[in-house]
Structures are given as C-alpha cells and as structure tokens.
Amino acid sequence: LRPSGIRRLIVGLAGGRCMVRGCGACAEFDRTWGAGASNAIVEVHHLEEVARVVDHHPRNLCVLCGNHHRFVHRRGAWSVDHDGPNVVLRRQAKELTIERAAGVFA
C-alpha cells in the first residue's frame, strides 16, 4: 500500500528504532545481533488508519518494533492525538507515546 522507498525513508528518519517511548527491543536486538540489525525487525505503521485516510506522508507514519505493531493492531481502535512532535495513541485508559524529533516527521 505504501509507495516504494517510503519504508527506507521512514526507518532512516527514525534511526532504525521503535518510536514507542521506553521501548528497548531494538537496542537489545542490536546488542545481540550487531549494530544496525534492528532495521530488519522494525515496521512502518500508519497512525491514521489507511482504510479511512490514504495518507503516506511521514506525519502519518511511525516506526514500531514487531511487538508494538502487533499490539496496536490487535487492541482495536485507538484515538490519535498529535502532541507537538510526539503522537499519543489512546485506547480506553491505556496510551502509547510515539516519540518523534521535532520537525523530522512534519
């Protein structure tokens, strides 16, 4: 569904790391398998559902480790709150903060 090359661009902007605040999966993977290995386990996620809004702009994309990506998709609908450079995904009383460098995903 994404234009070709967008994964490489978005993963590069995110430094090849899961953007969920406090996630250590990528750092652990790199320690185990070598620097940069985490690029193989991260996935690009649309913040606003692609079925509702076909928007492949970097502002609507983030990088998640496989665990967080599956967690988001298996937990139903999330509200998306753009909070400055960060994005907060909320579902019921739970939330995940997606940390983005100011201006990088604008």
JSON list of N, CA, C and O in Angstrom, two decimals, residues 47-82:
[
{"chain": "A", "resi": 47, "resn": "LEU", "atom": "N", "xyz": [-0.47, 5.98, 11.39]},
{"chain": "A", "resi": 47, "resn": "LEU", "atom": "CA", "xyz": [-1.12, 6.45, 12.61]},
{"chain": "A", "resi": 47, "resn": "LEU", "atom": "C", "xyz": [-2.63, 6.55, 12.41]},
{"chain": "A", "resi": 47, "resn": "LEU", "atom": "O", "xyz": [-3.40, 6.04, 13.22]},
{"chain": "A", "resi": 48, "resn": "GLU", "atom": "N", "xyz": [-3.05, 7.23, 11.35]},
{"chain": "A", "resi": 48, "resn": "GLU", "atom": "CA", "xyz": [-4.46, 7.25, 11.00]},
{"chain": "A", "resi": 48, "resn": "GLU", "atom": "C", "xyz": [-4.69, 6.05, 10.08]},
{"chain": "A", "resi": 48, "resn": "GLU", "atom": "O", "xyz": [-3.91, 5.83, 9.15]},
{"chain": "A", "resi": 49, "resn": "GLU", "atom": "N", "xyz": [-5.73, 5.30, 10.32]},
{"chain": "A", "resi": 49, "resn": "GLU", "atom": "CA", "xyz": [-5.96, 4.08, 9.57]},
{"chain": "A", "resi": 49, "resn": "GLU", "atom": "C", "xyz": [-5.98, 4.34, 8.07]},
{"chain": "A", "resi": 49, "resn": "GLU", "atom": "O", "xyz": [-6.67, 5.24, 7.60]},
{"chain": "A", "resi": 50, "resn": "VAL", "atom": "N", "xyz": [-5.24, 3.54, 7.32]},
{"chain": "A", "resi": 50, "resn": "VAL", "atom": "CA", "xyz": [-5.14, 3.72, 5.89]},
{"chain": "A", "resi": 50, "resn": "VAL", "atom": "C", "xyz": [-6.49, 3.47, 5.21]},
{"chain": "A", "resi": 50, "resn": "VAL", "atom": "O", "xyz": [-6.79, 4.06, 4.18]},
{"chain": "A", "resi": 51, "resn": "ALA", "atom": "N", "xyz": [-7.34, 2.65, 5.80]},
{"chain": "A", "resi": 51, "resn": "ALA", "atom": "CA", "xyz": [-8.66, 2.40, 5.23]},
{"chain": "A", "resi": 51, "resn": "ALA", "atom": "C", "xyz": [-9.54, 3.65, 5.31]},
{"chain": "A", "resi": 51, "resn": "ALA", "atom": "O", "xyz": [-10.45, 3.83, 4.51]},
{"chain": "A", "resi": 52, "resn": "ARG", "atom": "N", "xyz": [-9.26, 4.49, 6.28]},
{"chain": "A", "resi": 52, "resn": "ARG", "atom": "CA", "xyz": [-10.05, 5.71, 6.48]},
{"chain": "A", "resi": 52, "resn": "ARG", "atom": "C", "xyz": [-9.41, 6.90, 5.77]},
{"chain": "A", "resi": 52, "resn": "ARG", "atom": "O", "xyz": [-10.10, 7.75, 5.22]},
{"chain": "A", "resi": 53, "resn": "VAL", "atom": "N", "xyz": [-8.10, 6.99, 5.83]},
{"chain": "A", "resi": 53, "resn": "VAL", "atom": "CA", "xyz": [-7.36, 8.12, 5.25]},
{"chain": "A", "resi": 53, "resn": "VAL", "atom": "C", "xyz": [-6.16, 7.56, 4.50]},
{"chain": "A", "resi": 53, "resn": "VAL", "atom": "O", "xyz": [-5.25, 7.03, 5.12]},
{"chain": "A", "resi": 54, "resn": "VAL", "atom": "N", "xyz": [-6.15, 7.65, 3.19]},
{"chain": "A", "resi": 54, "resn": "VAL", "atom": "CA", "xyz": [-4.99, 7.17, 2.43]},
{"chain": "A", "resi": 54, "resn": "VAL", "atom": "C", "xyz": [-3.95, 8.29, 2.46]},
{"chain": "A", "resi": 54, "resn": "VAL", "atom": "O", "xyz": [-3.98, 9.21, 1.65]},
{"chain": "A", "resi": 55, "resn": "ASP", "atom": "N", "xyz": [-3.06, 8.21, 3.44]},
{"chain": "A", "resi": 55, "resn": "ASP", "atom": "CA", "xyz": [-2.07, 9.26, 3.65]},
{"chain": "A", "resi": 55, "resn": "ASP", "atom": "C", "xyz": [-0.73, 8.62, 4.00]},
{"chain": "A", "resi": 55, "resn": "ASP", "atom": "O", "xyz": [-0.56, 8.09, 5.09]},
{"chain": "A", "resi": 56, "resn": "HIS", "atom": "N", "xyz": [0.19, 8.65, 3.04]},
{"chain": "A", "resi": 56, "resn": "HIS", "atom": "CA", "xyz": [1.51, 8.04, 3.24]},
{"chain": "A", "resi": 56, "resn": "HIS", "atom": "C", "xyz": [2.56, 9.09, 3.59]},
{"chain": "A", "resi": 56, "resn": "HIS", "atom": "O", "xyz": [3.76, 8.82, 3.53]},
{"chain": "A", "resi": 57, "resn": "HIS", "atom": "N", "xyz": [2.13, 10.29, 3.96]},
{"chain": "A", "resi": 57, "resn": "HIS", "atom": "CA", "xyz": [3.06, 11.34, 4.33]},
{"chain": "A", "resi": 57, "resn": "HIS", "atom": "C", "xyz": [3.75, 10.95, 5.64]},
{"chain": "A", "resi": 57, "resn": "HIS", "atom": "O", "xyz": [3.14, 10.32, 6.50]},
{"chain": "A", "resi": 58, "resn": "PRO", "atom": "N", "xyz": [5.03, 11.31, 5.82]},
{"chain": "A", "resi": 58, "resn": "PRO", "atom": "CA", "xyz": [5.73, 10.96, 7.06]},
{"chain": "A", "resi": 58, "resn": "PRO", "atom": "C", "xyz": [5.01, 11.38, 8.34]},
{"chain": "A", "resi": 58, "resn": "PRO", "atom": "O", "xyz": [5.14, 10.71, 9.36]},
{"chain": "A", "resi": 59, "resn": "ARG", "atom": "N", "xyz": [4.20, 12.44, 8.32]},
{"chain": "A", "resi": 59, "resn": "ARG", "atom": "CA", "xyz": [3.47, 12.86, 9.53]},
{"chain": "A", "resi": 59, "resn": "ARG", "atom": "C", "xyz": [2.46, 11.80, 9.96]},
{"chain": "A", "resi": 59, "resn": "ARG", "atom": "O", "xyz": [2.04, 11.77, 11.11]},
{"chain": "A", "resi": 60, "resn": "ASN", "atom": "N", "xyz": [2.04, 10.92, 9.03]},
{"chain": "A", "resi": 60, "resn": "ASN", "atom": "CA", "xyz": [1.07, 9.88, 9.35]},
{"chain": "A", "resi": 60, "resn": "ASN", "atom": "C", "xyz": [1.74, 8.52, 9.52]},
{"chain": "A", "resi": 60, "resn": "ASN", "atom": "O", "xyz": [1.06, 7.51, 9.64]},
{"chain": "A", "resi": 61, "resn": "LEU", "atom": "N", "xyz": [3.05, 8.48, 9.54]},
{"chain": "A", "resi": 61, "resn": "LEU", "atom": "CA", "xyz": [3.76, 7.21, 9.66]},
{"chain": "A", "resi": 61, "resn": "LEU", "atom": "C", "xyz": [4.67, 7.22, 10.88]},
{"chain": "A", "resi": 61, "resn": "LEU", "atom": "O", "xyz": [5.16, 8.26, 11.30]},
{"chain": "A", "resi": 62, "resn": "CYS", "atom": "N", "xyz": [4.87, 6.04, 11.44]},
{"chain": "A", "resi": 62, "resn": "CYS", "atom": "CA", "xyz": [5.84, 5.90, 12.52]},
{"chain": "A", "resi": 62, "resn": "CYS", "atom": "C", "xyz": [6.48, 4.52, 12.40]},
{"chain": "A", "resi": 62, "resn": "CYS", "atom": "O", "xyz": [6.02, 3.68, 11.64]},
{"chain": "A", "resi": 63, "resn": "VAL", "atom": "N", "xyz": [7.55, 4.32, 13.14]},
{"chain": "A", "resi": 63, "resn": "VAL", "atom": "CA", "xyz": [8.27, 3.05, 13.13]},
{"chain": "A", "resi": 63, "resn": "VAL", "atom": "C", "xyz": [8.02, 2.35, 14.45]},
{"chain": "A", "resi": 63, "resn": "VAL", "atom": "O", "xyz": [8.17, 2.95, 15.52]},
{"chain": "A", "resi": 64, "resn": "LEU", "atom": "N", "xyz": [7.61, 1.08, 14.37]},
{"chain": "A", "resi": 64, "resn": "LEU", "atom": "CA", "xyz": [7.34, 0.28, 15.56]},
{"chain": "A", "resi": 64, "resn": "LEU", "atom": "C", "xyz": [8.09, -1.03, 15.46]},
{"chain": "A", "resi": 64, "resn": "LEU", "atom": "O", "xyz": [8.27, -1.57, 14.36]},
{"chain": "A", "resi": 65, "resn": "CYS", "atom": "N", "xyz": [8.51, -1.56, 16.60]},
{"chain": "A", "resi": 65, "resn": "CYS", "atom": "CA", "xyz": [9.05, -2.92, 16.61]},
{"chain": "A", "resi": 65, "resn": "CYS", "atom": "C", "xyz": [7.87, -3.85, 16.32]},
{"chain": "A", "resi": 65, "resn": "CYS", "atom": "O", "xyz": [6.70, -3.46, 16.45]},
{"chain": "A", "resi": 66, "resn": "GLY", "atom": "N", "xyz": [8.15, -5.07, 15.96]},
{"chain": "A", "resi": 66, "resn": "GLY", "atom": "CA", "xyz": [7.08, -6.02, 15.65]},
{"chain": "A", "resi": 66, "resn": "GLY", "atom": "C", "xyz": [6.12, -6.22, 16.80]},
{"chain": "A", "resi": 66, "resn": "GLY", "atom": "O", "xyz": [4.90, -6.35, 16.60]},
{"chain": "A", "resi": 67, "resn": "ASN", "atom": "N", "xyz": [6.62, -6.23, 18.03]},
{"chain": "A", "resi": 67, "resn": "ASN", "atom": "CA", "xyz": [5.75, -6.42, 19.20]},
{"chain": "A", "resi": 67, "resn": "ASN", "atom": "C", "xyz": [4.75, -5.28, 19.34]},
{"chain": "A", "resi": 67, "resn": "ASN", "atom": "O", "xyz": [3.56, -5.51, 19.53]},
{"chain": "A", "resi": 68, "resn": "HIS", "atom": "N", "xyz": [5.23, -4.05, 19.27]},
{"chain": "A", "resi": 68, "resn": "HIS", "atom": "CA", "xyz": [4.31, -2.91, 19.41]},
{"chain": "A", "resi": 68, "resn": "HIS", "atom": "C", "xyz": [3.35, -2.82, 18.22]},
{"chain": "A", "resi": 68, "resn": "HIS", "atom": "O", "xyz": [2.19, -2.46, 18.39]},
{"chain": "A", "resi": 69, "resn": "HIS", "atom": "N", "xyz": [3.82, -3.16, 17.03]},
{"chain": "A", "resi": 69, "resn": "HIS", "atom": "CA", "xyz": [2.96, -3.11, 15.86]},
{"chain": "A", "resi": 69, "resn": "HIS", "atom": "C", "xyz": [1.79, -4.09, 16.00]},
{"chain": "A", "resi": 69, "resn": "HIS", "atom": "O", "xyz": [0.63, -3.74, 15.78]},
{"chain": "A", "resi": 70, "resn": "ARG", "atom": "N", "xyz": [2.09, -5.30, 16.40]},
{"chain": "A", "resi": 70, "resn": "ARG", "atom": "CA", "xyz": [1.02, -6.29, 16.61]},
{"chain": "A", "resi": 70, "resn": "ARG", "atom": "C", "xyz": [0.11, -5.87, 17.76]},
{"chain": "A", "resi": 70, "resn": "ARG", "atom": "O", "xyz": [-1.11, -6.03, 17.68]},
{"chain": "A", "resi": 71, "resn": "PHE", "atom": "N", "xyz": [0.68, -5.33, 18.82]},
{"chain": "A", "resi": 71, "resn": "PHE", "atom": "CA", "xyz": [-0.12, -4.87, 19.97]},
{"chain": "A", "resi": 71, "resn": "PHE", "atom": "C", "xyz": [-1.14, -3.82, 19.53]},
{"chain": "A", "resi": 71, "resn": "PHE", "atom": "O", "xyz": [-2.31, -3.90, 19.87]},
{"chain": "A", "resi": 72, "resn": "VAL", "atom": "N", "xyz": [-0.69, -2.84, 18.75]},
{"chain": "A", "resi": 72, "resn": "VAL", "atom": "CA", "xyz": [-1.59, -1.78, 18.29]},
{"chain": "A", "resi": 72, "resn": "VAL", "atom": "C", "xyz": [-2.71, -2.35, 17.43]},
{"chain": "A", "resi": 72, "resn": "VAL", "atom": "O", "xyz": [-3.87, -2.00, 17.60]},
{"chain": "A", "resi": 73, "resn": "HIS", "atom": "N", "xyz": [-2.38, -3.26, 16.53]},
{"chain": "A", "resi": 73, "resn": "HIS", "atom": "CA", "xyz": [-3.40, -3.80, 15.62]},
{"chain": "A", "resi": 73, "resn": "HIS", "atom": "C", "xyz": [-4.36, -4.76, 16.31]},
{"chain": "A", "resi": 73, "resn": "HIS", "atom": "O", "xyz": [-5.50, -4.87, 15.90]},
{"chain": "A", "resi": 74, "resn": "ARG", "atom": "N", "xyz": [-3.91, -5.43, 17.32]},
{"chain": "A", "resi": 74, "resn": "ARG", "atom": "CA", "xyz": [-4.78, -6.42, 17.99]},
{"chain": "A", "resi": 74, "resn": "ARG", "atom": "C", "xyz": [-5.62, -5.84, 19.10]},
{"chain": "A", "resi": 74, "resn": "ARG", "atom": "O", "xyz": [-6.42, -6.54, 19.70]},
{"chain": "A", "resi": 75, "resn": "ARG", "atom": "N", "xyz": [-5.46, -4.59, 19.41]},
{"chain": "A", "resi": 75, "resn": "ARG", "atom": "CA", "xyz": [-6.19, -3.99, 20.52]},
{"chain": "A", "resi": 75, "resn": "ARG", "atom": "C", "xyz": [-7.32, -3.08, 20.07]},
{"chain": "A", "resi": 75, "resn": "ARG", "atom": "O", "xyz": [-7.80, -2.28, 20.85]},
{"chain": "A", "resi": 76, "resn": "GLY", "atom": "N", "xyz": [-7.75, -3.16, 18.83]},
{"chain": "A", "resi": 76, "resn": "GLY", "atom": "CA", "xyz": [-8.88, -2.36, 18.38]},
{"chain": "A", "resi": 76, "resn": "GLY", "atom": "C", "xyz": [-8.50, -0.94, 18.01]},
{"chain": "A", "resi": 76, "resn": "GLY", "atom": "O", "xyz": [-7.35, -0.63, 17.77]},
{"chain": "A", "resi": 77, "resn": "ALA", "atom": "N", "xyz": [-9.52, -0.09, 17.99]},
{"chain": "A", "resi": 77, "resn": "ALA", "atom": "CA", "xyz": [-9.33, 1.29, 17.55]},
{"chain": "A", "resi": 77, "resn": "ALA", "atom": "C", "xyz": [-8.64, 2.13, 18.62]},
{"chain": "A", "resi": 77, "resn": "ALA", "atom": "O", "xyz": [-8.96, 2.03, 19.80]},
{"chain": "A", "resi": 78, "resn": "TRP", "atom": "N", "xyz": [-7.73, 2.95, 18.20]},
{"chain": "A", "resi": 78, "resn": "TRP", "atom": "CA", "xyz": [-7.00, 3.88, 19.07]},
{"chain": "A", "resi": 78, "resn": "TRP", "atom": "C", "xyz": [-7.32, 5.29, 18.61]},
{"chain": "A", "resi": 78, "resn": "TRP", "atom": "O", "xyz": [-7.44, 5.56, 17.43]},
{"chain": "A", "resi": 79, "resn": "SER", "atom": "N", "xyz": [-7.42, 6.21, 19.55]},
{"chain": "A", "resi": 79, "resn": "SER", "atom": "CA", "xyz": [-7.50, 7.62, 19.16]},
{"chain": "A", "resi": 79, "resn": "SER", "atom": "C", "xyz": [-6.08, 8.12, 18.96]},
{"chain": "A", "resi": 79, "resn": "SER", "atom": "O", "xyz": [-5.14, 7.63, 19.60]},
{"chain": "A", "resi": 80, "resn": "VAL", "atom": "N", "xyz": [-5.92, 9.06, 18.06]},
{"chain": "A", "resi": 80, "resn": "VAL", "atom": "CA", "xyz": [-4.60, 9.58, 17.73]},
{"chain": "A", "resi": 80, "resn": "VAL", "atom": "C", "xyz": [-4.57, 11.05, 18.11]},
{"chain": "A", "resi": 80, "resn": "VAL", "atom": "O", "xyz": [-5.37, 11.84, 17.62]},
{"chain": "A", "resi": 81, "resn": "ASP", "atom": "N", "xyz": [-3.66, 11.40, 19.02]},
{"chain": "A", "resi": 81, "resn": "ASP", "atom": "CA", "xyz": [-3.54, 12.78, 19.50]},
{"chain": "A", "resi": 81, "resn": "ASP", "atom": "C", "xyz": [-2.14, 13.29, 19.19]},
{"chain": "A", "resi": 81, "resn": "ASP", "atom": "O", "xyz": [-1.16, 12.79, 19.74]},
{"chain": "A", "resi": 82, "resn": "HIS", "atom": "N", "xyz": [-2.06, 14.25, 18.27]},
{"chain": "A", "resi": 82, "resn": "HIS", "atom": "CA", "xyz": [-0.78, 14.84, 17.92]},
{"chain": "A", "resi": 82, "resn": "HIS", "atom": "C", "xyz": [-0.44, 15.87, 18.98]},
{"chain": "A", "resi": 82, "resn": "HIS", "atom": "O", "xyz": [-1.14, 16.86, 19.14]}
]
